[in-house]
Short mmCIF file of C-alpha atoms in Angstrom, two decimals:
data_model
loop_
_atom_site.label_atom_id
_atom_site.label_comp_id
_atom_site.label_asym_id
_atom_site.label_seq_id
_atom_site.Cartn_x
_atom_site.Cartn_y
_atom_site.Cartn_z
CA UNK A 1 25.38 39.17 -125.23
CA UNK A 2 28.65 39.18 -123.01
CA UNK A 3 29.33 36.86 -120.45
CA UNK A 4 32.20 36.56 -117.13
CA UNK A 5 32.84 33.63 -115.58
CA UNK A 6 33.69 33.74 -112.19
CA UNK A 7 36.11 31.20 -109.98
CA UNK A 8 38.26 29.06 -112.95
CA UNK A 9 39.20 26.81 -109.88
CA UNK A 10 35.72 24.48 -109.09
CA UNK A 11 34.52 23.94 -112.91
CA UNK A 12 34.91 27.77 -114.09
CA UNK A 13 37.49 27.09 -117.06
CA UNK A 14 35.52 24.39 -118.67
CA UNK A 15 32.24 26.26 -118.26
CA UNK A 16 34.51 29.54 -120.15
CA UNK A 17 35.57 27.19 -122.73
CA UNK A 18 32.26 25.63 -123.25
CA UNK A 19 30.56 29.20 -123.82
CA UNK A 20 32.63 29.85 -127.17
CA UNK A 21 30.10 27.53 -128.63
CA UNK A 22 26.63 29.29 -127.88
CA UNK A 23 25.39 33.14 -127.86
CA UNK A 24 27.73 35.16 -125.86
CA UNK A 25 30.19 36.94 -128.13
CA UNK A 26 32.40 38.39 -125.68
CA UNK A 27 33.79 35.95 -122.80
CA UNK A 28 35.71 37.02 -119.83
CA UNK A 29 37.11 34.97 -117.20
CA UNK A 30 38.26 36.00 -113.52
CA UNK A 31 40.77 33.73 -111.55
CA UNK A 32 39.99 34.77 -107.99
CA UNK A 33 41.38 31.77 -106.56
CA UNK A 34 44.30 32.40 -109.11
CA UNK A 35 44.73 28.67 -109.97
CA UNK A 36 45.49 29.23 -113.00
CA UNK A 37 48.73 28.20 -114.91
CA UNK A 38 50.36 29.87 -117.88
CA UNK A 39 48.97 27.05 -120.12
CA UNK A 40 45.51 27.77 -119.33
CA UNK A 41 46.02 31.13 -118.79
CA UNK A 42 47.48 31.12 -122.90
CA UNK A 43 44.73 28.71 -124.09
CA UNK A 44 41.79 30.97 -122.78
CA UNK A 45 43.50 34.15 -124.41
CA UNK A 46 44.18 32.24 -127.88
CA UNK A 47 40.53 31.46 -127.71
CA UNK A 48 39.75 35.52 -127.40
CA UNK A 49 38.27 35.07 -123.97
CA UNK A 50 39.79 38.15 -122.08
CA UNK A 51 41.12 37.47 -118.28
CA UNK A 52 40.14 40.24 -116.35
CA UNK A 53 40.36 40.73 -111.83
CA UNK A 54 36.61 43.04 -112.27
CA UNK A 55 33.31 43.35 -113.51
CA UNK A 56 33.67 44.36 -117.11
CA UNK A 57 31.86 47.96 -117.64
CA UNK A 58 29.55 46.73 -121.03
CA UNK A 59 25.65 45.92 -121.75
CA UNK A 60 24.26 42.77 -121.70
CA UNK A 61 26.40 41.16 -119.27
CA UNK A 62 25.82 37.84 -117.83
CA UNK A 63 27.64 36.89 -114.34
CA UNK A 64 28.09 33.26 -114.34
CA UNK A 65 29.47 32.10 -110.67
CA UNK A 66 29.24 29.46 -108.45
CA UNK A 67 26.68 29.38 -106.10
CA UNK A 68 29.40 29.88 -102.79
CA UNK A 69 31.28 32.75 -104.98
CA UNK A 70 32.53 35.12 -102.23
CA UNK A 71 31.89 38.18 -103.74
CA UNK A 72 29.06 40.29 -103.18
CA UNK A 73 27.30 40.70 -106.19
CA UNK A 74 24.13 39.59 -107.82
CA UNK A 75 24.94 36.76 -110.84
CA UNK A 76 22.42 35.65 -113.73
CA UNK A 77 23.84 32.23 -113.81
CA UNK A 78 25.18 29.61 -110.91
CA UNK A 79 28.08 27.56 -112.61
CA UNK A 80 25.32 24.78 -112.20
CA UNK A 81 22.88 26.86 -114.17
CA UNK A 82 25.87 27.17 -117.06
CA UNK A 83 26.03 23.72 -117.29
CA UNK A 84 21.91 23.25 -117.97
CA UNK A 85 22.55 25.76 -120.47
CA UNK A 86 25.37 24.47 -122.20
CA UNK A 87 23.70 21.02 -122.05
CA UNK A 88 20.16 21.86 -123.86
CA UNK A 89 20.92 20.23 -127.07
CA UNK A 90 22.57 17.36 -125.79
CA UNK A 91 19.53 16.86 -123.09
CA UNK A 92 17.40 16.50 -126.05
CA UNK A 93 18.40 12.94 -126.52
CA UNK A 94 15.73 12.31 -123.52
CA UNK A 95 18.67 9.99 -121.72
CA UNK A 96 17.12 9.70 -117.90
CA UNK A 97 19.24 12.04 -115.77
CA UNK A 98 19.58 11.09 -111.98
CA UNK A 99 21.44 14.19 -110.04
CA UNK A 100 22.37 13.19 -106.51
CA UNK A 101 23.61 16.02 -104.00
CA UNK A 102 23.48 16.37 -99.97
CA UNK A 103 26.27 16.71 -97.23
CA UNK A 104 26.39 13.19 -96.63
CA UNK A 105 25.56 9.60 -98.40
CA UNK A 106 26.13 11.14 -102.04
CA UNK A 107 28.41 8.42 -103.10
CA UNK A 108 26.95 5.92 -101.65
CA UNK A 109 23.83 6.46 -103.21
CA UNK A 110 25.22 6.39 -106.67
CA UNK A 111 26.48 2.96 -105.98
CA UNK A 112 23.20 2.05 -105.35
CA UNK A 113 21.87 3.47 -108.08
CA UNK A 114 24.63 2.31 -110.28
CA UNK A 115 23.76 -1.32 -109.40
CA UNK A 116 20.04 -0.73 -109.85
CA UNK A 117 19.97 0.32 -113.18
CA UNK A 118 23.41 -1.73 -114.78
CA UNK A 119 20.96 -3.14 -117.22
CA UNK A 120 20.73 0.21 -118.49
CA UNK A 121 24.63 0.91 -119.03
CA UNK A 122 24.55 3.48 -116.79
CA UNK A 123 27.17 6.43 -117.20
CA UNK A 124 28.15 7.49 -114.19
CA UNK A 125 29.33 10.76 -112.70
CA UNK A 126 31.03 10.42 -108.63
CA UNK A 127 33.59 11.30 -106.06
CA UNK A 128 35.50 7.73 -107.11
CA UNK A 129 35.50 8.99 -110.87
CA UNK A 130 33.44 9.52 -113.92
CA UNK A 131 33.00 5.52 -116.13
CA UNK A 132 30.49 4.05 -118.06
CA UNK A 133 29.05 0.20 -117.37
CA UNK A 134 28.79 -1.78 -120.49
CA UNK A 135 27.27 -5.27 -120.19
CA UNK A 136 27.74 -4.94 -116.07
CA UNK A 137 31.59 -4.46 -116.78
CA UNK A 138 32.77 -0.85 -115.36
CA UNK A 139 35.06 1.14 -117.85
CA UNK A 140 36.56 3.51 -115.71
CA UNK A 141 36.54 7.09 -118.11
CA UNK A 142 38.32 9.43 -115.64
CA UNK A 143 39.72 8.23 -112.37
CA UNK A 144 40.63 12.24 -110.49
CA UNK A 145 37.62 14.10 -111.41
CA UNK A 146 35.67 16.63 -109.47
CA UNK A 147 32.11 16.31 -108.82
CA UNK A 148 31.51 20.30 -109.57
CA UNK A 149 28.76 21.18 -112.43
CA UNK A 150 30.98 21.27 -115.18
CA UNK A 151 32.66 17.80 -114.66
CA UNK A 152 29.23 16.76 -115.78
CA UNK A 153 30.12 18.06 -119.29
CA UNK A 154 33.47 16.71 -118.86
CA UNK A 155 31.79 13.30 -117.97
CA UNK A 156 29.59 13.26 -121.34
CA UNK A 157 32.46 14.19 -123.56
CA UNK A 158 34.61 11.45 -122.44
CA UNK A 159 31.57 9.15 -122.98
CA UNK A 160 30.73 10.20 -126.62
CA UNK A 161 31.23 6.71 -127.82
CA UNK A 162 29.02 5.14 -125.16
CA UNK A 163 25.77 3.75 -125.79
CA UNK A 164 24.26 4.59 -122.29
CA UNK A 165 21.10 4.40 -121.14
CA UNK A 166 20.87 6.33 -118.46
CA UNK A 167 22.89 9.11 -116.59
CA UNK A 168 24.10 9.04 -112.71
CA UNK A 169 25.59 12.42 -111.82
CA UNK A 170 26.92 13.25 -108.13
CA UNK A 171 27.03 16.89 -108.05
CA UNK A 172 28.00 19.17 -105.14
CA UNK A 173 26.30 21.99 -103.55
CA UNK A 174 23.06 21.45 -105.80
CA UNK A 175 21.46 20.24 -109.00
CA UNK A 176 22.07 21.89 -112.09
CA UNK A 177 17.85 21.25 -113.50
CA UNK A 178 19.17 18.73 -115.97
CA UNK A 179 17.44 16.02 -113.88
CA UNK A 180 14.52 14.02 -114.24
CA UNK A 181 14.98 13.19 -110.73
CA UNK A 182 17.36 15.21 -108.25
CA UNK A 183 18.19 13.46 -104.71
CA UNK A 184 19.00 15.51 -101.63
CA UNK A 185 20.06 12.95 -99.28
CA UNK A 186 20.34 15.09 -96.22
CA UNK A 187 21.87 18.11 -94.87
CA UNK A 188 23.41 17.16 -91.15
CA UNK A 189 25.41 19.55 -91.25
CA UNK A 190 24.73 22.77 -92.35
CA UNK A 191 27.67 24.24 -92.88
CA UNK A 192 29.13 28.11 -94.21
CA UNK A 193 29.95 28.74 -97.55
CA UNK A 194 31.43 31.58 -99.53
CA UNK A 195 33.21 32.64 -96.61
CA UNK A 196 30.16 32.99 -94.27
CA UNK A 197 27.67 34.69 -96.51
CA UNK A 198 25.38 31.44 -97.61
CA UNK A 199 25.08 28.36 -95.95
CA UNK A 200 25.15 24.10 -97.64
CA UNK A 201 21.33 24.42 -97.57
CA UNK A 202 20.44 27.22 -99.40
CA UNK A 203 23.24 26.00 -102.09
CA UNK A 204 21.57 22.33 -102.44
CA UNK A 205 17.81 24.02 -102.78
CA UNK A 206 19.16 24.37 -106.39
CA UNK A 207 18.10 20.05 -106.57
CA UNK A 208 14.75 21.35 -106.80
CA UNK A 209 14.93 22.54 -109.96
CA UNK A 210 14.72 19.12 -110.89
CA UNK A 211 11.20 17.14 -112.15
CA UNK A 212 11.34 14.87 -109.52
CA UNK A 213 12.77 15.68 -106.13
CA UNK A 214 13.73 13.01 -103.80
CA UNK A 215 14.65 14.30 -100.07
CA UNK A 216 15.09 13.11 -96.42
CA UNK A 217 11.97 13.73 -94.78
CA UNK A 218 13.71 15.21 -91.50
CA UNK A 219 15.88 17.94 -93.93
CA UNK A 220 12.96 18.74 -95.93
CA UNK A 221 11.16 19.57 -92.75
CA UNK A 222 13.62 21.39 -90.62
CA UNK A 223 15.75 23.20 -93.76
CA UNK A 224 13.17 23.72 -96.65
CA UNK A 225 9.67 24.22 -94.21
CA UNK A 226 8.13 27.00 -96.65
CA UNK A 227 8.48 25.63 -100.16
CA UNK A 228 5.89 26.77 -102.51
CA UNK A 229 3.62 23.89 -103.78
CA UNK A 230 4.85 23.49 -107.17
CA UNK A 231 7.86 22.00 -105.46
CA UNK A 232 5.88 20.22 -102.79
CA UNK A 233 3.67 18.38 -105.22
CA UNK A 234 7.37 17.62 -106.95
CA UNK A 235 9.22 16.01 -103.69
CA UNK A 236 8.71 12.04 -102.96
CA UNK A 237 10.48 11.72 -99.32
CA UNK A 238 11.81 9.47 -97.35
CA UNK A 239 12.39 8.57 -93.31
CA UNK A 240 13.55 5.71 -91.01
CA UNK A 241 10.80 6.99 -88.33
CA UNK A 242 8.99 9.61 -89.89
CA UNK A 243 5.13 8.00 -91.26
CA UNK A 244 4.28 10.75 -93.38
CA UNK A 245 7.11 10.00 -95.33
CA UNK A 246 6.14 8.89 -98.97
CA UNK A 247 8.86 6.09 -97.99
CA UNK A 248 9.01 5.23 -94.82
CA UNK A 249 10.41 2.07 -92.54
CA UNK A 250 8.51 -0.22 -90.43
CA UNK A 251 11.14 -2.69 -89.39
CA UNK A 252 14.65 -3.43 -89.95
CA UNK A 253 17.00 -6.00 -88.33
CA UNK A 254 20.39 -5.22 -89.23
CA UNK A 255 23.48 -7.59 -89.70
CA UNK A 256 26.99 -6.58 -90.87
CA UNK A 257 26.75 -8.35 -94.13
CA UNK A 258 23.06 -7.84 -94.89
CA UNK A 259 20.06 -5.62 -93.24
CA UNK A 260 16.68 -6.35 -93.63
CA UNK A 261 14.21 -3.99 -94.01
CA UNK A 262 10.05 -3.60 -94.31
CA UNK A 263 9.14 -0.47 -96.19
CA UNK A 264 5.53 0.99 -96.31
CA UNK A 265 5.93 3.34 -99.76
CA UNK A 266 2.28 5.41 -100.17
CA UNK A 267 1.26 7.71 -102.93
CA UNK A 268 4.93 8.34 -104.50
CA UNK A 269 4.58 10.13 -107.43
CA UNK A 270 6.87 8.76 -110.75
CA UNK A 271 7.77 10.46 -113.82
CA UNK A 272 5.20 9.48 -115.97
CA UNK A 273 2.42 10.60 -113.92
CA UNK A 274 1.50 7.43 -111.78
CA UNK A 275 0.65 6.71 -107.87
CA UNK A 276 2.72 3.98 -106.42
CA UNK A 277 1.77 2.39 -102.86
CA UNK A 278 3.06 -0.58 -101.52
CA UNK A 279 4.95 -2.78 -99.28
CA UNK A 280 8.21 -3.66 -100.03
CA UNK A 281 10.93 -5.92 -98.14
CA UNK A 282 14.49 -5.64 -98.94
CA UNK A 283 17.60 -6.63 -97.98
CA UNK A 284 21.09 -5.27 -98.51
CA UNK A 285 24.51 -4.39 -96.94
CA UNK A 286 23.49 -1.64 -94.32
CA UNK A 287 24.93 -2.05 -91.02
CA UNK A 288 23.84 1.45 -89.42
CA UNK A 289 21.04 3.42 -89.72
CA UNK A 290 22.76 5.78 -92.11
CA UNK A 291 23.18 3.17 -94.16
CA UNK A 292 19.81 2.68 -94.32
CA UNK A 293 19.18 5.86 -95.42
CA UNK A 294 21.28 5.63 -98.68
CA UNK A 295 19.22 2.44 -99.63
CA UNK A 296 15.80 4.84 -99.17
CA UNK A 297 17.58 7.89 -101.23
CA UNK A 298 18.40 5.02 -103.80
CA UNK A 299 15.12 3.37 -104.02
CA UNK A 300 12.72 6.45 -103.84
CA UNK A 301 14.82 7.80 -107.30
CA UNK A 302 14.21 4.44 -108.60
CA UNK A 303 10.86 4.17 -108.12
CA UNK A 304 9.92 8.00 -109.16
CA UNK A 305 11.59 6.92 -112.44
CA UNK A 306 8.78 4.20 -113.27
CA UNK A 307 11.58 1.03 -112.61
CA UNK A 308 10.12 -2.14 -112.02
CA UNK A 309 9.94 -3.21 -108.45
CA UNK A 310 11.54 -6.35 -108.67
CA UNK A 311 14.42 -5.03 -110.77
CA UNK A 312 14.70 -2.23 -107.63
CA UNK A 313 15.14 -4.83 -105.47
CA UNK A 314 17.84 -7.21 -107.40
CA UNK A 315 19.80 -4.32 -107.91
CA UNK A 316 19.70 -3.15 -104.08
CA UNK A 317 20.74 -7.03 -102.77
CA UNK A 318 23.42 -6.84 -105.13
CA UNK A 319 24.93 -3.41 -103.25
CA UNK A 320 28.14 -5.30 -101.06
CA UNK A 321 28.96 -1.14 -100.27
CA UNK A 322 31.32 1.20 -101.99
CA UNK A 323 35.11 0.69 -102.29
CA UNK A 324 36.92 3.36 -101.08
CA UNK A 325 33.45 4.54 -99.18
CA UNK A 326 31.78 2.46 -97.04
CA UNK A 327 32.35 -1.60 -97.47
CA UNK A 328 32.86 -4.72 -95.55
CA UNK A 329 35.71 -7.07 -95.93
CA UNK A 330 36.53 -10.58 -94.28
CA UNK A 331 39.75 -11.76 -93.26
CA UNK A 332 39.30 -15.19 -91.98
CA UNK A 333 36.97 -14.90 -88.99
CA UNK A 334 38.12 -11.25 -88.84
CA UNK A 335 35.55 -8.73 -90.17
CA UNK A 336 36.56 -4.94 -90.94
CA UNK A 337 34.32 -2.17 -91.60
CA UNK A 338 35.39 0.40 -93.56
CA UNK A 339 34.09 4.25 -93.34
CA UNK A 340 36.96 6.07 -95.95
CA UNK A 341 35.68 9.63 -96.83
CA UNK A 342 37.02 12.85 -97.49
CA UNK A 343 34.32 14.85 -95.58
CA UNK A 344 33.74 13.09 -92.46
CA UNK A 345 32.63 15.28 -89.98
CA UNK A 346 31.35 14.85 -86.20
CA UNK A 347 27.46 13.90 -87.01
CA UNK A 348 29.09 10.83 -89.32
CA UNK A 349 31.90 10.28 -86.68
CA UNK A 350 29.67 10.04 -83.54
CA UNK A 351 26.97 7.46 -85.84
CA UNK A 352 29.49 4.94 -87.09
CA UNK A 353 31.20 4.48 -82.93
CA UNK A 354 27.49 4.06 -82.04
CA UNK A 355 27.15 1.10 -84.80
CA UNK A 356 30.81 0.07 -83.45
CA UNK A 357 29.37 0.02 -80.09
CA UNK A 358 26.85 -2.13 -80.23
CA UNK A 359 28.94 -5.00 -81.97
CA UNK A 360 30.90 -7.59 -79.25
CA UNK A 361 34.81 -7.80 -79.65
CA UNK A 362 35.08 -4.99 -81.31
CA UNK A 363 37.83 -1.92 -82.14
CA UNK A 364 37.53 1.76 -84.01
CA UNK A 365 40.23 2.77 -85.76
CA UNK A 366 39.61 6.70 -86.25
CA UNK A 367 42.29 8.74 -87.90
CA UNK A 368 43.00 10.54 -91.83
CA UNK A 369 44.66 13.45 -93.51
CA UNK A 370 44.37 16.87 -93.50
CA UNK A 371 43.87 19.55 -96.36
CA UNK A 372 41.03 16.96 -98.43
CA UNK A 373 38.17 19.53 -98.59
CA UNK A 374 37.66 22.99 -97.89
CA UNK A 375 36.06 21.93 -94.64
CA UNK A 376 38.29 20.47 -91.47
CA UNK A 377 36.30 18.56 -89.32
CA UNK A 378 36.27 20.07 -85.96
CA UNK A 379 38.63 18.41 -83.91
CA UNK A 380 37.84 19.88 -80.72
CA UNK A 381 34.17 18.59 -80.80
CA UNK A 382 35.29 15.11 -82.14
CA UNK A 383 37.58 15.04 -79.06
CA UNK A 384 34.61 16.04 -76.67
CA UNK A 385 32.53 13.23 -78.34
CA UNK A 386 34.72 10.93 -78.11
CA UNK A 387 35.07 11.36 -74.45
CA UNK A 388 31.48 11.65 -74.07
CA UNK A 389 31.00 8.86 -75.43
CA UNK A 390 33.33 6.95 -72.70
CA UNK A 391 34.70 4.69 -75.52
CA UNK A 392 33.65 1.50 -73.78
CA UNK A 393 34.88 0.11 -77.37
CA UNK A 394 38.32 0.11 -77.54
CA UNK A 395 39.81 3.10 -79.61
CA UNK A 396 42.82 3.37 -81.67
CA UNK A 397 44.04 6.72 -82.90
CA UNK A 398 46.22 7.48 -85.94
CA UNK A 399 47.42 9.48 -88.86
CA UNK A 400 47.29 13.55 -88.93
CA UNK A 401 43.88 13.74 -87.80
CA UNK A 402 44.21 10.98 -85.16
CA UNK A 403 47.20 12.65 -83.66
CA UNK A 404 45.22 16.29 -83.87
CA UNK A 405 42.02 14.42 -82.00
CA UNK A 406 44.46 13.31 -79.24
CA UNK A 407 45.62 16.24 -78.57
CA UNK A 408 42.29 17.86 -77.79
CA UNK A 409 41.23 14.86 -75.65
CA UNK A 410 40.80 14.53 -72.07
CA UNK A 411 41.04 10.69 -71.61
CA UNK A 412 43.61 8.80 -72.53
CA UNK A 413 43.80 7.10 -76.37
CA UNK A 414 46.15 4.48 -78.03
CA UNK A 415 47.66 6.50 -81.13
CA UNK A 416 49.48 4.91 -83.51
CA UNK A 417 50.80 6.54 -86.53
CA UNK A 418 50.67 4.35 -89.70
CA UNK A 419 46.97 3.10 -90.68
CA UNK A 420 48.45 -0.62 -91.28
CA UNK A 421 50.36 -0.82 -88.14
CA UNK A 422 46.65 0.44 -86.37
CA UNK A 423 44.77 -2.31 -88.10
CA UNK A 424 47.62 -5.14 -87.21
CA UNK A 425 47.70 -3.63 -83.47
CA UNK A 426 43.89 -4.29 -83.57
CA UNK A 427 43.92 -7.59 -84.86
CA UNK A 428 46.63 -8.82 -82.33
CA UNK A 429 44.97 -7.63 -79.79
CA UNK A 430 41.76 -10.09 -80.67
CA UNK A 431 39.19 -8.09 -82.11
CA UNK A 432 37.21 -9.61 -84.38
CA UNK A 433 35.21 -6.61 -86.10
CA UNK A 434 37.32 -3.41 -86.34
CA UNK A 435 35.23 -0.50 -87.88
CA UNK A 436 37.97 1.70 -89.95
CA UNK A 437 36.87 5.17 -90.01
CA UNK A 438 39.78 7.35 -92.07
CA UNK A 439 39.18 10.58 -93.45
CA UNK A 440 41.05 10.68 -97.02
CA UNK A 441 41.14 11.88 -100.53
CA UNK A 442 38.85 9.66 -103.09
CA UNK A 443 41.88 10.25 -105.37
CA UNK A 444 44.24 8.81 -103.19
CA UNK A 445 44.10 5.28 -104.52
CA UNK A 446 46.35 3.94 -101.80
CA UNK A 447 44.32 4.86 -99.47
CA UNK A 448 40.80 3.54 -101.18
#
C-alpha cells in the first residue's frame, strides 16, 4: 500500500511521520501551503518519505487530506480519519474519549468538562494548550498547540507518563471516530471552506462518527435534517427553548457570577445502554444565553457517559469560566467581563452587547487583532450591527479591529488604541461592569 499526505501545514507532517509505523510502504508528502522549512523538509526525506507537488502515478494509493483540502480530488482518508487509524492500538486501552467540535463554545465546553471529570485526571486536548490534571493540579504539557487531528497524537505522546483517566480532545472541523462521545456545539455560522467548495457543516458531520453524539437541537435541525437513523438513534440533544430536546431548559435566572437553571432531561441515551430522565437544577457562571448553552453541551456528554448526577453537578458549580475565553473578574466594586477569542464573529459579537445591554452602568469594550484565523470577521456587518443596535450602552473601540469597525460605521464611536488605556477610560468614566470583548490569539499569553 502507498500513501500521500496532503497539506503538511494543519497536522499533515505529523500524520506523514506517524504513517512510517503502520502498512503503507511508500509515503509521499505534498506542501501545498509550502510551510515547510529545510529542517522538515530534510527530516521527511531522511525518513524515505518522498516530497512530491502531484498525485503520484502507482497502485494502491491512499489520499490522506484534510477535510477543507482545496483540491479537487476524491481522498480515502480525512487527516481526522489518519489519526483514528494511527490511534487503533493505543484506543485499545478503552480510556473514555470526549471529542468536542462546533463553530462556537468549543473551549468553553472543555472547561466544563475538564472540571466535571478532574477526579478522573483528565488529559486534555484545547485551543489554551494540551495538559494533563493530576490530583486537581493542571500540568500544562504544551502551551502553542493546534487543535487539528493530529495534535491529538501529539497530545498523547507528550502524556505517555500520565496516568489519565479519561481523554478531552477539542478538535476542529470534525471528530476523528475515536470518541465515545463527540459534541457539536453549534454551527452559527456556516461558513466556506477549502476556498468555497465545502462549507463548516458538512466538515463537522465527521462528529458523528462518534458512539455518542451530543448536538444543539436548533443545528441538528436546520444543518443535519436528513440523517439516517443509525445516527439519529446515536444523537442526545440539547436546547434553551426547544422541548423535544433530550435536554432541554425550563427556567433560568441569570446573574453575572452564577446562573441558575431548571433542566427537564428525558430519555437520553448513555454509553452503556441506559435511559436517563430527570429533573435537574444547576447553577454555574453563565451570564448569557450562550453561556448557557456550553453548560448543556457539557452536561449532555456527561451524562451519555454514565457520570453520576451529583458529581455532574459539583463539577459544573465549580466552572468560574475560562481564562483567556470567557471569565469574570472583580476589581473592587468594579466587575469586568471578559469575551477573548480568536474567532469571534458577528452572531457572538451581536449576543454578548445584548447581555451588555441589559446590565445598568455598564461599558463594551470591542476591539482585537487581525491575521488570528483563516477567517476575518466581517467588519462591515459588525459596523451595521453595531449601529443597529443604537448602542444605548456606551461603546469603546480599540486595537486593529476596533479601528477597522470605526471606519465602516455610521455613528460616531470612542476609539482608543491600547486595550489598557480602553479599560482605564471605562473605569474613569464610572462604569461598574465593562464587558471586554477582544478578538486575539489563544497563544498570545499577554493578551489571555
Amino acid at each position: 500500500m502507498n500513501a500521500l499526505v496532503i497539506d503538511l501545514t494543519h497536522g499533515g507532517f505529523k500524520i506523514a511521520m506517524e504513517l512510517l509505523e503502520t502498512k503503507y510502504e511508500n509515503i509521499w508528502a505534498w506542501d501545498i501551503y509550502h510551510s515547510l522549512n529545510n529542517t522538515q523538509k530534510d527530516l521527511l526525506e531522511s525518513k524515505g518519505i518522498k516530497l512530491t507537488n502531484e498525485i503520484p502515478l502507482v497502485d494502491n494509493l491512499d489520499i490522506i487530506a484534510p477535510v477543507h483540502c482545496p483540491l479537487d480530488i476524491e481522498i480515502d482518508l480525512t487527516h481526522h480519519g489518519a489519526v483514528k487509524y494511527i490511534l487503533q492500538d493505543w484506543k485499545k486501552s478503552e480510556i473514555p474519549v470526549i471529542e468536542v467540535t462546533g463553530v462556537k463554545g468549543k473551549s468553553s465546553v472543555v472547561g466544563i468538562l475538564k472540571e466535571i471529570f478532574n477526579s478522573r485526571q483528565p488529559l486534555v486536548l484545547s485551543s489554551l494548550g494540551a495538559e494533563y490534571l493530576e490530583n486537581e493540579s493542571v500540568i500544562n504539557l504544551k502551551k502553542n498547540i493546534s487543535i487539528t487531528p493530529a495534535s491529538i497524537i501529539e497530545t498523547i505522546q507528550l502524556a505517555k507518563n500520565c496516568e489519565y483517566g479519561i481523554c478531552i480532545f477539542e478538535t476542529s472541523l470534525g471528530g476523528t471516530g475515536l470518541a465515545e462521545v463527540g459534541v457539536l456545539t453549534n454551527v452559527v455560522e456556516d461558513y466556506s471552506i477549502g476556498q468555497g467548495k465545502s462549507k463548516a457543516s458538512l466538515a463537522k458531520r465527521q462528529i458523528f462518527e462518534s458512539q455518542i453524539i451530543c448536538c444543539e437541537k436548533e443545528t441538528l435541525d436546520q444543518y443535519y435534517p436528513h440523517l439516517n437513523e443509525n445516527i439519529l438513534s446515536r444523537i442526545n440533544s440539547y436546547s434553551l427553548k426547544n422541548p423535544h430536546a433530550k435536554v432541554n431548559v425550563l427556567n433560568v435566572k441569570y446573574r453575572l457570577d452564577k446562573t441558575f437553571i431548571e433542566l427537564d432531561v428525558k430519555n437520553l441515551k448513555t454509553i452503556s445502554g441506559k435511559s436517563v430522565s430527570t429533573r435537574l437544577n444547576i447553577e454555574t457562571f453563565a451570564p448569557a444565553p450562550h453561556h448557557v448553552s456550553n453548560v448543556l453541551a457539557a452536561l449532555t456528554a456527561a451524562l451519555s457517559l454514565d457520570l453520576n448526577i451529583n458529581d455532574i453537578l459539583s463539577g459544573i458549580k465549580r466552572f468560574k469560566g475560562v481564562k483567556g475565553r470567557t471569565s469574570i473578574k472583580k476589581e473592587g466594586n468594579i466587575i469586568i467581563i471578559e469575551e477573548i477569542n480568536p474567532g469571534i464573529n458577528v452572531r457572538a459579537l451581536e449576543k454578548t452587547i445584548k447581555m451588555a445591554q441589559s446590565m445598568k452602568n455598564s461599558i463594551v469594550i470591542l476591539g482585537g487583532e487581525y491575521g488570528i484565523t483563516c477567517e476575518e470577521i466581517d467588519e462591515l456587518e459588525a459596523a451595521k450591527l453595531l449601529d443597529s443596535l443604537k448602542m444605548h450602552t456606551p461603546l469603546i473601540l480599540t486595537d486593529q479591529l476596533g479601528k477597522g469597525i470605526l471606519k465602516k460605521m455610521e455613528s460616531p464611536s470612542i476609539f482608543i488604541e491600547n486595550p489598557q488605556e480602553a479599560l482605564n477610560y471605562a473605569i474613569n468614566k464610572g462604569a461598574r461592569k465593562i464587558v471586554f470583548i477582544y478578538r486575539s490569539n489563544y497563544s498570545n499569553l499577554k493578551k489571555r
